[in-house]
Coordinates of C-alpha atoms (C1' of nucleotides) in Angstrom, one line a residue:
Chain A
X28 CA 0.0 0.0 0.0
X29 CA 1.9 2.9 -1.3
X30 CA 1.6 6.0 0.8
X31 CA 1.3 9.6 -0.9
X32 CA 4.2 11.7 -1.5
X33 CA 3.7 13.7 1.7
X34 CA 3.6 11.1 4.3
X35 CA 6.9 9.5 2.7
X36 CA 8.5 12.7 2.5
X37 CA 7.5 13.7 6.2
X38 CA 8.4 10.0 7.3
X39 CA 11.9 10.0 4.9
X40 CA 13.2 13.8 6.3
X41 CA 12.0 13.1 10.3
X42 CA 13.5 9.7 11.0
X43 CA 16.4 10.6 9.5
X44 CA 16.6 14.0 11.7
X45 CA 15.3 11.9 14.9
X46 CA 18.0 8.9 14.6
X47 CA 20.3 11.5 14.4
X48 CA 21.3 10.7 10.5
X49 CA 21.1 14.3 9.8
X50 CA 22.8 16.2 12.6
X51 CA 21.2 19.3 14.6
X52 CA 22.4 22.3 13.1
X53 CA 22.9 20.7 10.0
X54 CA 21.2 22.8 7.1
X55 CA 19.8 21.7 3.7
X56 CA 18.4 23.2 0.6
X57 CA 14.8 22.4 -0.4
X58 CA 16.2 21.6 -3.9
X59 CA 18.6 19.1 -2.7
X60 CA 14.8 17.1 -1.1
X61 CA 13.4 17.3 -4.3
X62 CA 16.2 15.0 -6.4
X63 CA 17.0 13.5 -3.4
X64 CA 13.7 12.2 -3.8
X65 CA 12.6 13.1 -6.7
X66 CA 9.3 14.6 -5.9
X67 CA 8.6 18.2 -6.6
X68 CA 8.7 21.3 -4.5
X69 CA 5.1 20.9 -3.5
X70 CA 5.5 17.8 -1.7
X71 CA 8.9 19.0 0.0
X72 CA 7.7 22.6 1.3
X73 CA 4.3 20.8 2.7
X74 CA 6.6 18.2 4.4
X75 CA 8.9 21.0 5.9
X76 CA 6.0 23.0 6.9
X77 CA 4.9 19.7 8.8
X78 CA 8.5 19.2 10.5
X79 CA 8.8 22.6 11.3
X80 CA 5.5 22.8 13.2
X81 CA 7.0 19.5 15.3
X82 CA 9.6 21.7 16.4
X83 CA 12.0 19.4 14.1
X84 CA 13.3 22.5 11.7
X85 CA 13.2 25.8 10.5
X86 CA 13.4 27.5 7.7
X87 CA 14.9 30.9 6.6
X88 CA 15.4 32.5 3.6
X89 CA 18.7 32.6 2.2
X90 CA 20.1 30.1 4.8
X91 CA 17.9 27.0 4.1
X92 CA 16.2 24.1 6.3
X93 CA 17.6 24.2 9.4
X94 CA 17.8 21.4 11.5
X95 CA 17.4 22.0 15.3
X96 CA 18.9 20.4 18.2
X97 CA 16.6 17.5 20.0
X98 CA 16.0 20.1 22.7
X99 CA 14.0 22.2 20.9
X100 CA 12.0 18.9 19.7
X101 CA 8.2 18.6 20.5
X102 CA 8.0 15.6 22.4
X103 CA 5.0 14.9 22.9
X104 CA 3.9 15.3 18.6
X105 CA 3.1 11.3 18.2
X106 CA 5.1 11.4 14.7
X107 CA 8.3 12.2 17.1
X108 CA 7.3 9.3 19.2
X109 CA 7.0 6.7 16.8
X110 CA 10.4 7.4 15.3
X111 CA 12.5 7.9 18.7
X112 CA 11.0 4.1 19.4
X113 CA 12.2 3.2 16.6
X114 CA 15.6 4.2 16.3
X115 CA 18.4 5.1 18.6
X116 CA 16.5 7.2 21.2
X117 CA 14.5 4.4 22.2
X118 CA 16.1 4.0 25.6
X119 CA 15.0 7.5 26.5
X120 CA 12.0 7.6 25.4
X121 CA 10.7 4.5 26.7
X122 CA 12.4 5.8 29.8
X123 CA 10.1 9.4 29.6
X124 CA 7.0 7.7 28.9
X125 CA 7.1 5.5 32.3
X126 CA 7.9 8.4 33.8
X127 CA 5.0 10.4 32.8
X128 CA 3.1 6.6 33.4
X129 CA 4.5 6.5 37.2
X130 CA 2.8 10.5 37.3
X131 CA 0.1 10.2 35.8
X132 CA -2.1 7.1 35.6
X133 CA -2.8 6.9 39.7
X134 CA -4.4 10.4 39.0
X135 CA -6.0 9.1 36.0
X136 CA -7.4 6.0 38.4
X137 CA -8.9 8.8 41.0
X138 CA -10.3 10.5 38.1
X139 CA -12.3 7.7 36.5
X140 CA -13.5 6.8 39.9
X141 CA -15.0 10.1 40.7
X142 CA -16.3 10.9 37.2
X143 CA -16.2 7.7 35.2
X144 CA -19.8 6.6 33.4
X145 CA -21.3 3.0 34.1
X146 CA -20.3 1.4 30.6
X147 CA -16.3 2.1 31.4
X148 CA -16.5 0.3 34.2
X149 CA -18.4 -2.9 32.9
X150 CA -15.7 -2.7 30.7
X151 CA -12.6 -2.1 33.0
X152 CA -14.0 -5.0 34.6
X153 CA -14.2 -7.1 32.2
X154 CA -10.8 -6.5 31.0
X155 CA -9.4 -7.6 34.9
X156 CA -11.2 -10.7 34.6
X157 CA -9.9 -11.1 30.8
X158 CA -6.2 -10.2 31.9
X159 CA -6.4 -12.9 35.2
X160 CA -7.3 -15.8 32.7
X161 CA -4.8 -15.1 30.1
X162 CA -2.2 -14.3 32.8
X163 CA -2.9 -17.2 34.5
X164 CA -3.6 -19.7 31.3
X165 CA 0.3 -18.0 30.6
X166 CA -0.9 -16.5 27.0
X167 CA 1.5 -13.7 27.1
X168 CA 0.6 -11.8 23.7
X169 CA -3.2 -11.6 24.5
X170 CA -1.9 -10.7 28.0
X171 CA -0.3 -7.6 26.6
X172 CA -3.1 -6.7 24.2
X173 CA -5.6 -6.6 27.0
X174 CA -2.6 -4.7 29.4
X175 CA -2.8 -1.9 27.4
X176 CA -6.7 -1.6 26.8
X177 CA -7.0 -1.7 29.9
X178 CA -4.7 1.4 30.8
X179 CA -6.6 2.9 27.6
X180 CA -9.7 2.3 29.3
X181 CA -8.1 3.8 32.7
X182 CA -6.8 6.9 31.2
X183 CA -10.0 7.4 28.7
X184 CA -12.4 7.0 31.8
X185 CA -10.4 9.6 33.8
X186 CA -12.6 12.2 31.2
X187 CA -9.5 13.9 31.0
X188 CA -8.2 14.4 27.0
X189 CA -4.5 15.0 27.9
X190 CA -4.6 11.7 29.4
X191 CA -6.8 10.0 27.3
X192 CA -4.4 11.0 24.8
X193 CA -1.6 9.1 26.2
X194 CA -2.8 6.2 25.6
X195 CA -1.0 5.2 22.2
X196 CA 2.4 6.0 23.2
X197 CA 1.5 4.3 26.3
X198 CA 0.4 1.3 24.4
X199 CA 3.7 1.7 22.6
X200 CA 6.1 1.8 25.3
X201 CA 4.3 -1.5 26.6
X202 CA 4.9 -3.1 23.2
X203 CA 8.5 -1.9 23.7
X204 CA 9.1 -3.4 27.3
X205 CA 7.7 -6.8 25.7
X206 CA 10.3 -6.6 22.8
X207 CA 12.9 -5.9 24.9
X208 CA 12.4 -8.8 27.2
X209 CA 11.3 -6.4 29.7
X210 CA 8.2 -7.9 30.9
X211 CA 7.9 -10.8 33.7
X212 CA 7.7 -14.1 31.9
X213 CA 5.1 -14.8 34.1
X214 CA 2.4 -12.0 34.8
X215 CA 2.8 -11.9 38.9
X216 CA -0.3 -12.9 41.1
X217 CA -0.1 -10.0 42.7
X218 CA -0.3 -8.0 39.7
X219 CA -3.0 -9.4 38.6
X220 CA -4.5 -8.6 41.9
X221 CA -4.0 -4.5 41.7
X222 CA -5.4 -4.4 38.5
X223 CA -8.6 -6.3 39.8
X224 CA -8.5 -3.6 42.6
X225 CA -8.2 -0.9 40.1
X226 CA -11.4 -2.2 38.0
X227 CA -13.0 -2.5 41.6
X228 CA -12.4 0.9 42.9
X229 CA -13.1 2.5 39.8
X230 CA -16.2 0.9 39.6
X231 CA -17.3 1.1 43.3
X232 CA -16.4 5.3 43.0
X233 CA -13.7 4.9 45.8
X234 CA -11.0 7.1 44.2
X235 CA -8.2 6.9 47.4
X236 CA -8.3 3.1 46.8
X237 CA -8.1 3.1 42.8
X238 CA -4.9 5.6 43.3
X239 CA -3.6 3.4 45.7
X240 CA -4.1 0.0 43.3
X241 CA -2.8 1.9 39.9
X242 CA 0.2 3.4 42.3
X243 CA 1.0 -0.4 43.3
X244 CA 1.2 -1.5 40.0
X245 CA 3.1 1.9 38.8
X246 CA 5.4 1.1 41.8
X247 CA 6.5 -2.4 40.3
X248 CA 6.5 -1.2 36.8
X249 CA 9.3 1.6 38.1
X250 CA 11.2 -1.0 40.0
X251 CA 11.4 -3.5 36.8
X252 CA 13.0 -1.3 34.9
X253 CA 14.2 2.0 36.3
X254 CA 17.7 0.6 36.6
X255 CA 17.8 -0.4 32.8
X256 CA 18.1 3.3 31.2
X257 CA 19.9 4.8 34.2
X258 CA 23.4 5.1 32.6
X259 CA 21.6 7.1 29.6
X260 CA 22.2 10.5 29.8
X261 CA 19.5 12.7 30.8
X262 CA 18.6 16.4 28.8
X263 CA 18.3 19.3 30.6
X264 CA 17.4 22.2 28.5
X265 CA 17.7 25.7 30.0
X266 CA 13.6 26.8 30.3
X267 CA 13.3 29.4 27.2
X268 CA 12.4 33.0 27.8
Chain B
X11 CA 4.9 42.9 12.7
X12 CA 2.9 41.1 9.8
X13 CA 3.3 37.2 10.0
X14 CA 3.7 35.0 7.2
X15 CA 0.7 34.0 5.0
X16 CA 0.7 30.5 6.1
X17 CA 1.1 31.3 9.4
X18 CA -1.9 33.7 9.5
X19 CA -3.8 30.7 7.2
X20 CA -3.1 28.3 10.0
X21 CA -4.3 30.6 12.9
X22 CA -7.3 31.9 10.7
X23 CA -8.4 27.9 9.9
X24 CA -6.8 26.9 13.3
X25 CA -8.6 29.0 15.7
X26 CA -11.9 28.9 14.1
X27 CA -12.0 25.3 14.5
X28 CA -11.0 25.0 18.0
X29 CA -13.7 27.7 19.2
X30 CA -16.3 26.3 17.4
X31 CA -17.4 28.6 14.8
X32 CA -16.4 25.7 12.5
X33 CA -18.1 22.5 13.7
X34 CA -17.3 19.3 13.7
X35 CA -18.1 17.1 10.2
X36 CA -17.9 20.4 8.5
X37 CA -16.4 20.0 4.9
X38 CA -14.7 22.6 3.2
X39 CA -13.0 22.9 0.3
X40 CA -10.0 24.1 -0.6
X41 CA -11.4 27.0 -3.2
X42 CA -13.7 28.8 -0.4
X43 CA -10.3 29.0 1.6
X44 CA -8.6 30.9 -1.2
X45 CA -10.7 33.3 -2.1
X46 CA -12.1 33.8 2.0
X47 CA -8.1 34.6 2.9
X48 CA -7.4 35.9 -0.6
X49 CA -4.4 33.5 -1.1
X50 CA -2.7 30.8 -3.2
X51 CA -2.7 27.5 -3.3
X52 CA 0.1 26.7 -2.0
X53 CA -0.8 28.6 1.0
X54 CA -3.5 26.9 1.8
X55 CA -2.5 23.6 1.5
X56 CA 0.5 23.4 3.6
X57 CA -1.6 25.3 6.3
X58 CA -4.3 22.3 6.0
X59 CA -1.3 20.0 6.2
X60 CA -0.3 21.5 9.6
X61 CA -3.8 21.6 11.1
X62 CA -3.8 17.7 9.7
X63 CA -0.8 17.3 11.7
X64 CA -3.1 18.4 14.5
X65 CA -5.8 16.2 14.2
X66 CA -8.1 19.0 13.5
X67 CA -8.9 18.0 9.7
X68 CA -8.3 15.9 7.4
X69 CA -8.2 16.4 3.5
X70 CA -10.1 13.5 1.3
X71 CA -10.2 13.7 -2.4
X72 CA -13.8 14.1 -4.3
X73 CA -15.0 15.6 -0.4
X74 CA -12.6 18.3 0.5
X75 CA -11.2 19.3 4.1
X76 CA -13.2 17.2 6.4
X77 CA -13.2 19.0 10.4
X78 CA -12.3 16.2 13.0
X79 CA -14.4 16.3 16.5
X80 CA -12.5 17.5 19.3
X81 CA -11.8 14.0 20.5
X82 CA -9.4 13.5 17.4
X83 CA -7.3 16.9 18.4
X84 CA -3.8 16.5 19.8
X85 CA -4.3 17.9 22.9
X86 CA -0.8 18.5 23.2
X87 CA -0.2 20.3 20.3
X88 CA 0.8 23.7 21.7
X89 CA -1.6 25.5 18.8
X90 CA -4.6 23.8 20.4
X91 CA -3.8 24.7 23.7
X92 CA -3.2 28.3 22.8
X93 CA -6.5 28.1 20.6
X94 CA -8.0 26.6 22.9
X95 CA -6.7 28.8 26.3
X96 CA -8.0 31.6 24.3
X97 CA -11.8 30.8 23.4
X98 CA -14.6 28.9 24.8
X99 CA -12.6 25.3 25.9
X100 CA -10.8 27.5 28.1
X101 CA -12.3 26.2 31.0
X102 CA -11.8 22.4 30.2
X103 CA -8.1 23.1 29.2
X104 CA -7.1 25.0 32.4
X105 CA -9.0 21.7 33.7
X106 CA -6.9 19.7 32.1
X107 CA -3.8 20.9 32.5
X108 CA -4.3 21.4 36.5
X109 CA -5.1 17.3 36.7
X110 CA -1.8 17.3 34.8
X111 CA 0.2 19.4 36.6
X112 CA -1.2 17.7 40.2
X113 CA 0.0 14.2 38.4
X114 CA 3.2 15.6 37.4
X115 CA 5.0 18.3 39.2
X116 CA 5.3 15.6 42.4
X117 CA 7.2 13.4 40.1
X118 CA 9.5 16.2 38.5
X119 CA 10.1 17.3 41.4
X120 CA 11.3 13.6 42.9
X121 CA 13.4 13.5 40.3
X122 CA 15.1 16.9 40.0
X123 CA 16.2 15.7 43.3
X124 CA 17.8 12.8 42.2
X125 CA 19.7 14.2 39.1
X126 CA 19.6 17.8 38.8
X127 CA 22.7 19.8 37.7
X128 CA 24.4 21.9 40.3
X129 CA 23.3 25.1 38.4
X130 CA 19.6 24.4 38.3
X131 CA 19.5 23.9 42.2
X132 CA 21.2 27.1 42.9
X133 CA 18.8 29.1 40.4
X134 CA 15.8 27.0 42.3
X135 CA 17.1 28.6 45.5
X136 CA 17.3 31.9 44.4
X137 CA 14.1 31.8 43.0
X138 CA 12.5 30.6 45.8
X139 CA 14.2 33.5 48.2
X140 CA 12.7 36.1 45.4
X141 CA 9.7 34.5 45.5
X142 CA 9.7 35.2 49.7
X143 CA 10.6 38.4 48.8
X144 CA 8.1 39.0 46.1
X145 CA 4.8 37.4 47.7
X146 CA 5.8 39.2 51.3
X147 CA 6.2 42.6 49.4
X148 CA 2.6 42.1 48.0
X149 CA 4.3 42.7 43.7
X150 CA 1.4 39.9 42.5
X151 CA 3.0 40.5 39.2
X152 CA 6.2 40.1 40.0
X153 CA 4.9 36.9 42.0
X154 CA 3.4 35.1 39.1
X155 CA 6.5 35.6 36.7
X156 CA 8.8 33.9 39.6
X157 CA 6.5 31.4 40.2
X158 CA 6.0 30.4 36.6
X159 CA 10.2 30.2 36.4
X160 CA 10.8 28.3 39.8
X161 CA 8.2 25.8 38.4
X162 CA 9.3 25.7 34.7
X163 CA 12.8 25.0 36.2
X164 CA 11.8 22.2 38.3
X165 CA 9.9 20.6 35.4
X166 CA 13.9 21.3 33.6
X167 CA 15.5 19.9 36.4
X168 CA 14.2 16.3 36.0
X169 CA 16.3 15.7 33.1
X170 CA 12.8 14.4 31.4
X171 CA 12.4 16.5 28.6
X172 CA 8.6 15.5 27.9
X173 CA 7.8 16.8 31.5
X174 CA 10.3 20.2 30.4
X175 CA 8.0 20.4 27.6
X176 CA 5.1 20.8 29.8
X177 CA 6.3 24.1 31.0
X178 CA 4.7 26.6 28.2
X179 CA 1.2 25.4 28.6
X180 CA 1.6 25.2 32.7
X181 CA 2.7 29.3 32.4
X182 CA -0.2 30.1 30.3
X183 CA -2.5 27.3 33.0
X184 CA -0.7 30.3 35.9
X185 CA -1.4 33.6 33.9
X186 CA -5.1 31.8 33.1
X187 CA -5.5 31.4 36.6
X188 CA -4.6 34.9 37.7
X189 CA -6.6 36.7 34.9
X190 CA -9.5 34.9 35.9
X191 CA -8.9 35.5 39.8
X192 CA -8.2 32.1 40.5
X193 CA -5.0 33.2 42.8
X194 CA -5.2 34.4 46.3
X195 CA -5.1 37.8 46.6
X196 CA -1.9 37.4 48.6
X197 CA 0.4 34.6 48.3
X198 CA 0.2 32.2 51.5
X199 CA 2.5 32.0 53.6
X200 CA 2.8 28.4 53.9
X201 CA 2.9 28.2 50.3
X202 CA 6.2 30.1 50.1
X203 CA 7.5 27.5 52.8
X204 CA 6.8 24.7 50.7
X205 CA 8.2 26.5 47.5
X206 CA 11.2 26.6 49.5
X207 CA 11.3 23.3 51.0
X208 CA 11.1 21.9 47.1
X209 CA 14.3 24.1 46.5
X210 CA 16.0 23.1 49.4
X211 CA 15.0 19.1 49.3
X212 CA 15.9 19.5 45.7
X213 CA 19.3 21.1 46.2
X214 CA 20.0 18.6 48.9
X215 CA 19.3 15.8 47.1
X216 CA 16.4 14.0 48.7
X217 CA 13.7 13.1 46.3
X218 CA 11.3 12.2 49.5
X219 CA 11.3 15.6 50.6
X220 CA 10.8 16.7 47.3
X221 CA 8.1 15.4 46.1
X222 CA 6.5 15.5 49.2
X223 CA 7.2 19.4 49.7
X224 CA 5.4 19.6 45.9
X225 CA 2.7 17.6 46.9
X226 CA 1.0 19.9 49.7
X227 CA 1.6 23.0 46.7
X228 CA -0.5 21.0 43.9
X229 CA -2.4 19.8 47.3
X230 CA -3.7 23.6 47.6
X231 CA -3.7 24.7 44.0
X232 CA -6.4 21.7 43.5
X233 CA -8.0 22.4 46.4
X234 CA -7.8 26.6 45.3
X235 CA -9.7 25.8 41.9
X236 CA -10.9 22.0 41.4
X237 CA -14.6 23.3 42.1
X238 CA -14.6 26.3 40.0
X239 CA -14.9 23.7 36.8
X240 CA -16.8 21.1 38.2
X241 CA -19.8 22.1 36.1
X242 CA -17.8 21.9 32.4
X243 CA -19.1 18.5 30.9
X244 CA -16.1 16.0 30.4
X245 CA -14.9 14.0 27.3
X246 CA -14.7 10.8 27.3
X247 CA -13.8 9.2 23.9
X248 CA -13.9 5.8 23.3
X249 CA -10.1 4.0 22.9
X250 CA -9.4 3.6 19.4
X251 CA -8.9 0.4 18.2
Chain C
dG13 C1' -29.0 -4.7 -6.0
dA14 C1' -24.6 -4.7 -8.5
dG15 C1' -21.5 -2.8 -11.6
dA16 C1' -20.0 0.9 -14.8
dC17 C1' -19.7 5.8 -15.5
dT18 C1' -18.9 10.6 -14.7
dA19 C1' -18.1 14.7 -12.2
dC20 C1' -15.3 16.8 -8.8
dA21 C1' -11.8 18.0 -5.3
dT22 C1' -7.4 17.0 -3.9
dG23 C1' -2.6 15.3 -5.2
dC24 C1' 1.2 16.6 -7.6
dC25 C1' 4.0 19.2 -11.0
dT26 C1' 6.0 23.4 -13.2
dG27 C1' 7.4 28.2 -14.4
dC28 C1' 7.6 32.8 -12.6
dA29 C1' 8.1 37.0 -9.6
dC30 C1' 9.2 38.7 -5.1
dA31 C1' 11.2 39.4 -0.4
dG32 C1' 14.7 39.1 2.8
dA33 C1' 19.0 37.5 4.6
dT34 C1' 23.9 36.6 3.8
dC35 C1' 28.2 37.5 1.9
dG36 C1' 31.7 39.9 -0.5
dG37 C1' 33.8 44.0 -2.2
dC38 C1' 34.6 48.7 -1.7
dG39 C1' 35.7 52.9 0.5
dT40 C1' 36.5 55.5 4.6
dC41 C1' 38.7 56.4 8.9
dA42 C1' 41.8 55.7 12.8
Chain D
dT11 C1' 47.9 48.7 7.8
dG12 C1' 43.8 47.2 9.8
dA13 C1' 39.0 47.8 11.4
dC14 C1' 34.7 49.3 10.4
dG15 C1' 30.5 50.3 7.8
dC16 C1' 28.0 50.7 3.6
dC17 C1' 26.0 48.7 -0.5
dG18 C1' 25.0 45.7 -4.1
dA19 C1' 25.1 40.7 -5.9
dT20 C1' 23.3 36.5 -5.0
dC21 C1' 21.0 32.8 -3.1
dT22 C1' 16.8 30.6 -1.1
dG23 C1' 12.4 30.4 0.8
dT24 C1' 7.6 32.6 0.0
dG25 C1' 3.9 33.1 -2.7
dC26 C1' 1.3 33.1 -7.2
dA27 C1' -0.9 30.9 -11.4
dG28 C1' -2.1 27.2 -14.0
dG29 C1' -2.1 22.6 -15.6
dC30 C1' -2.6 17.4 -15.6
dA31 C1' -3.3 13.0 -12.9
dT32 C1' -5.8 10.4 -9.6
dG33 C1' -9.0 8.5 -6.6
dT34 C1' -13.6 8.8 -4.6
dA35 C1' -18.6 9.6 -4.2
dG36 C1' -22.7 9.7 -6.3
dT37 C1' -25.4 8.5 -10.1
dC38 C1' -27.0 6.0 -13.7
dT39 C1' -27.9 1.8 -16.0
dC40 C1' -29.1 -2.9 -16.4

DNA sequence: GAGACTACATGCCTGCACAGATCGGCGTCA
DNA sequence: TGACGCCGATCTGTGCAGGCATGTAGTCTC
């Protein structure tokens, strides 16, 4: 299924600037684009005007297509997401993500159970009782399917779109934990048991106890693997005027 | 200072979207833009290709520009925030962003403790004496500015640069609150201690403290404003497939 | 009801004029 | 001689106008 021009010119230019094959600072002439990939300067200027609203270049007359450090990077544009997982920044971004998981989902929990309507949490039920059989039966792939619509379901029923939002990189970084051998081969009992409590809570509008359950399991998660990106370096760009 | 034609495009499109003067399922098509902004093609399409970007159309051949439901929109795009901070989701969005900054700044600030740079811990202390300084001397204005850069740098000091990102929209989420009289007419005094104890537990290195000090200040800010949007209906969109 | 047909809006390409930023040469002055 | 400032040449993005190609929606036919 061939894409159009302007996807594969925005996907072709921003992996390349994300896994760092086209340095920061780096600058390049829209004509160069258009042999490089032989499209026309439609399809170029549209992609760069794309790029440049992620915060991935800028353009100036006379100078070119600038390309700007990672700093200066939207991180949370999903098309930046998908191609620091991918390449080289993996580590930390999956690293960033369960960061903002660790913050975010017990307030996503106390959300849904103050605010969250009756056919979420048939749902979020349903989806602990799905996750305990397939944890327990040992079927790891549906496992993970249900893992993340279940923290979907979480974060959609908090009725909070920023959250709710977070979802698909979520659902990513728990793809990339699985790939990287990340996961427990065996779901623990006990995880199993928080996100019953979760489903519960939410369901039963007790919003202390549904932080306390999604903070348990947020615990763990942090323990599993906060020691495997520590040696990456961390970014700390100076706040902008 | 006349912006660019696209950028004006974008805002024009952009910001009429967002507040609702265009709806939802509204089709446009590219010819009405033209001759509505009195521009070229080109013009118009790479704006279309941005607001795409967005989530807040998207362009079909034989239909025309199609506009998404809010429930598609990034909410992290900074133009939707800024559209939206500006019109009639203002309320939801300062909503939103509060919930986020509760979940967050706790966890920043726990881990700004652990690996902040010497230099950020001694600009966190200074701030934090200025603020004393400021909020004692009654200078609200001077007040807000300080507080939006001793949080901005906290967010910084984590060394995660998605939370970093979060510090534009949480200044605008502070300047919205004190435009609509959100903030005590005179800073607390316990909520300069606590400002200080972040600095100081930062500075010293314990994470505890921290995020504990954090805590009681996104304790109070929820406390200050959580009822003041109880009434605004909440979204809850279904998790994609 | 299913398939072919047609109209239409976007996708993509190309040539042209303009604006603004950079760079180099030139002259002046200390 | 060297440093500074002015000014024009040049390069590149910005925007305009028009054209053909393509895929889809709606219609029409059988």
């Amino acid at each position: 299924m061939p894409k159009s021009l302007h996807q594969r010119a925005v996907e072709h230019l921003g992996s390349r600037i994300v896994d760092g094959s086209i340095p920061a600072g780096e600058v390049i002439v829209a004509a160069e684009l258009e042999s490089e990939l032989s499209v026309s300067r439609s399809v170029i200027r549209e992609a760069v005007r794309v790029l440049a609203s992620a915060g991935l270049v800028v353009s100036t007359k006379r100078v070119g297509i600038r390309v700007l450090p990672p700093a200066d990077w939207n991180p949370f544009d999903p098309l930046v997401i998908r191609w620091r997982l991918a390449g080289d920044g993996q580590g930390a971004q999956l690293r960033s993500l369960t960061e903002l998981r660790v913050a975010v989902e017990p307030m996503a929990a106390e959300l849904a159970a103050e605010h969250a309507p009756a056919e979420f949490c048939g749902e979020l039920l349903n989806l602990a009782a799905q996750m305990r059989h397939a944890g327990r039966s040992g079927d790891l792939a549906s496992f993970l399917e249900l893992d993340i619509r279940f923290h979907a379901m979480v974060l959609a029923a908090s009725g909070n779109e920023m959250f709710a939002n977070l979802a698909n990189p979520i659902a990513e970084t728990l793809r990339g934990r699985t790939e990287l051998g990340l996961m427990p081969e065996h779901p623990h009992e006990e995880a199993l048991a928080w996100h019953q409590g979760v489903a519960d809570a939410i369901s039963a509008h007790e919003p202390h106890r549904a932080r306390e359950s999604m903070e348990l399991i947020m615990r763990r998660t942090n323990e599993e693997i906060c020691g495997v990106w520590a040696h990456k370096p961390r970014l700390f760009p100076q706040p902008r005027a």
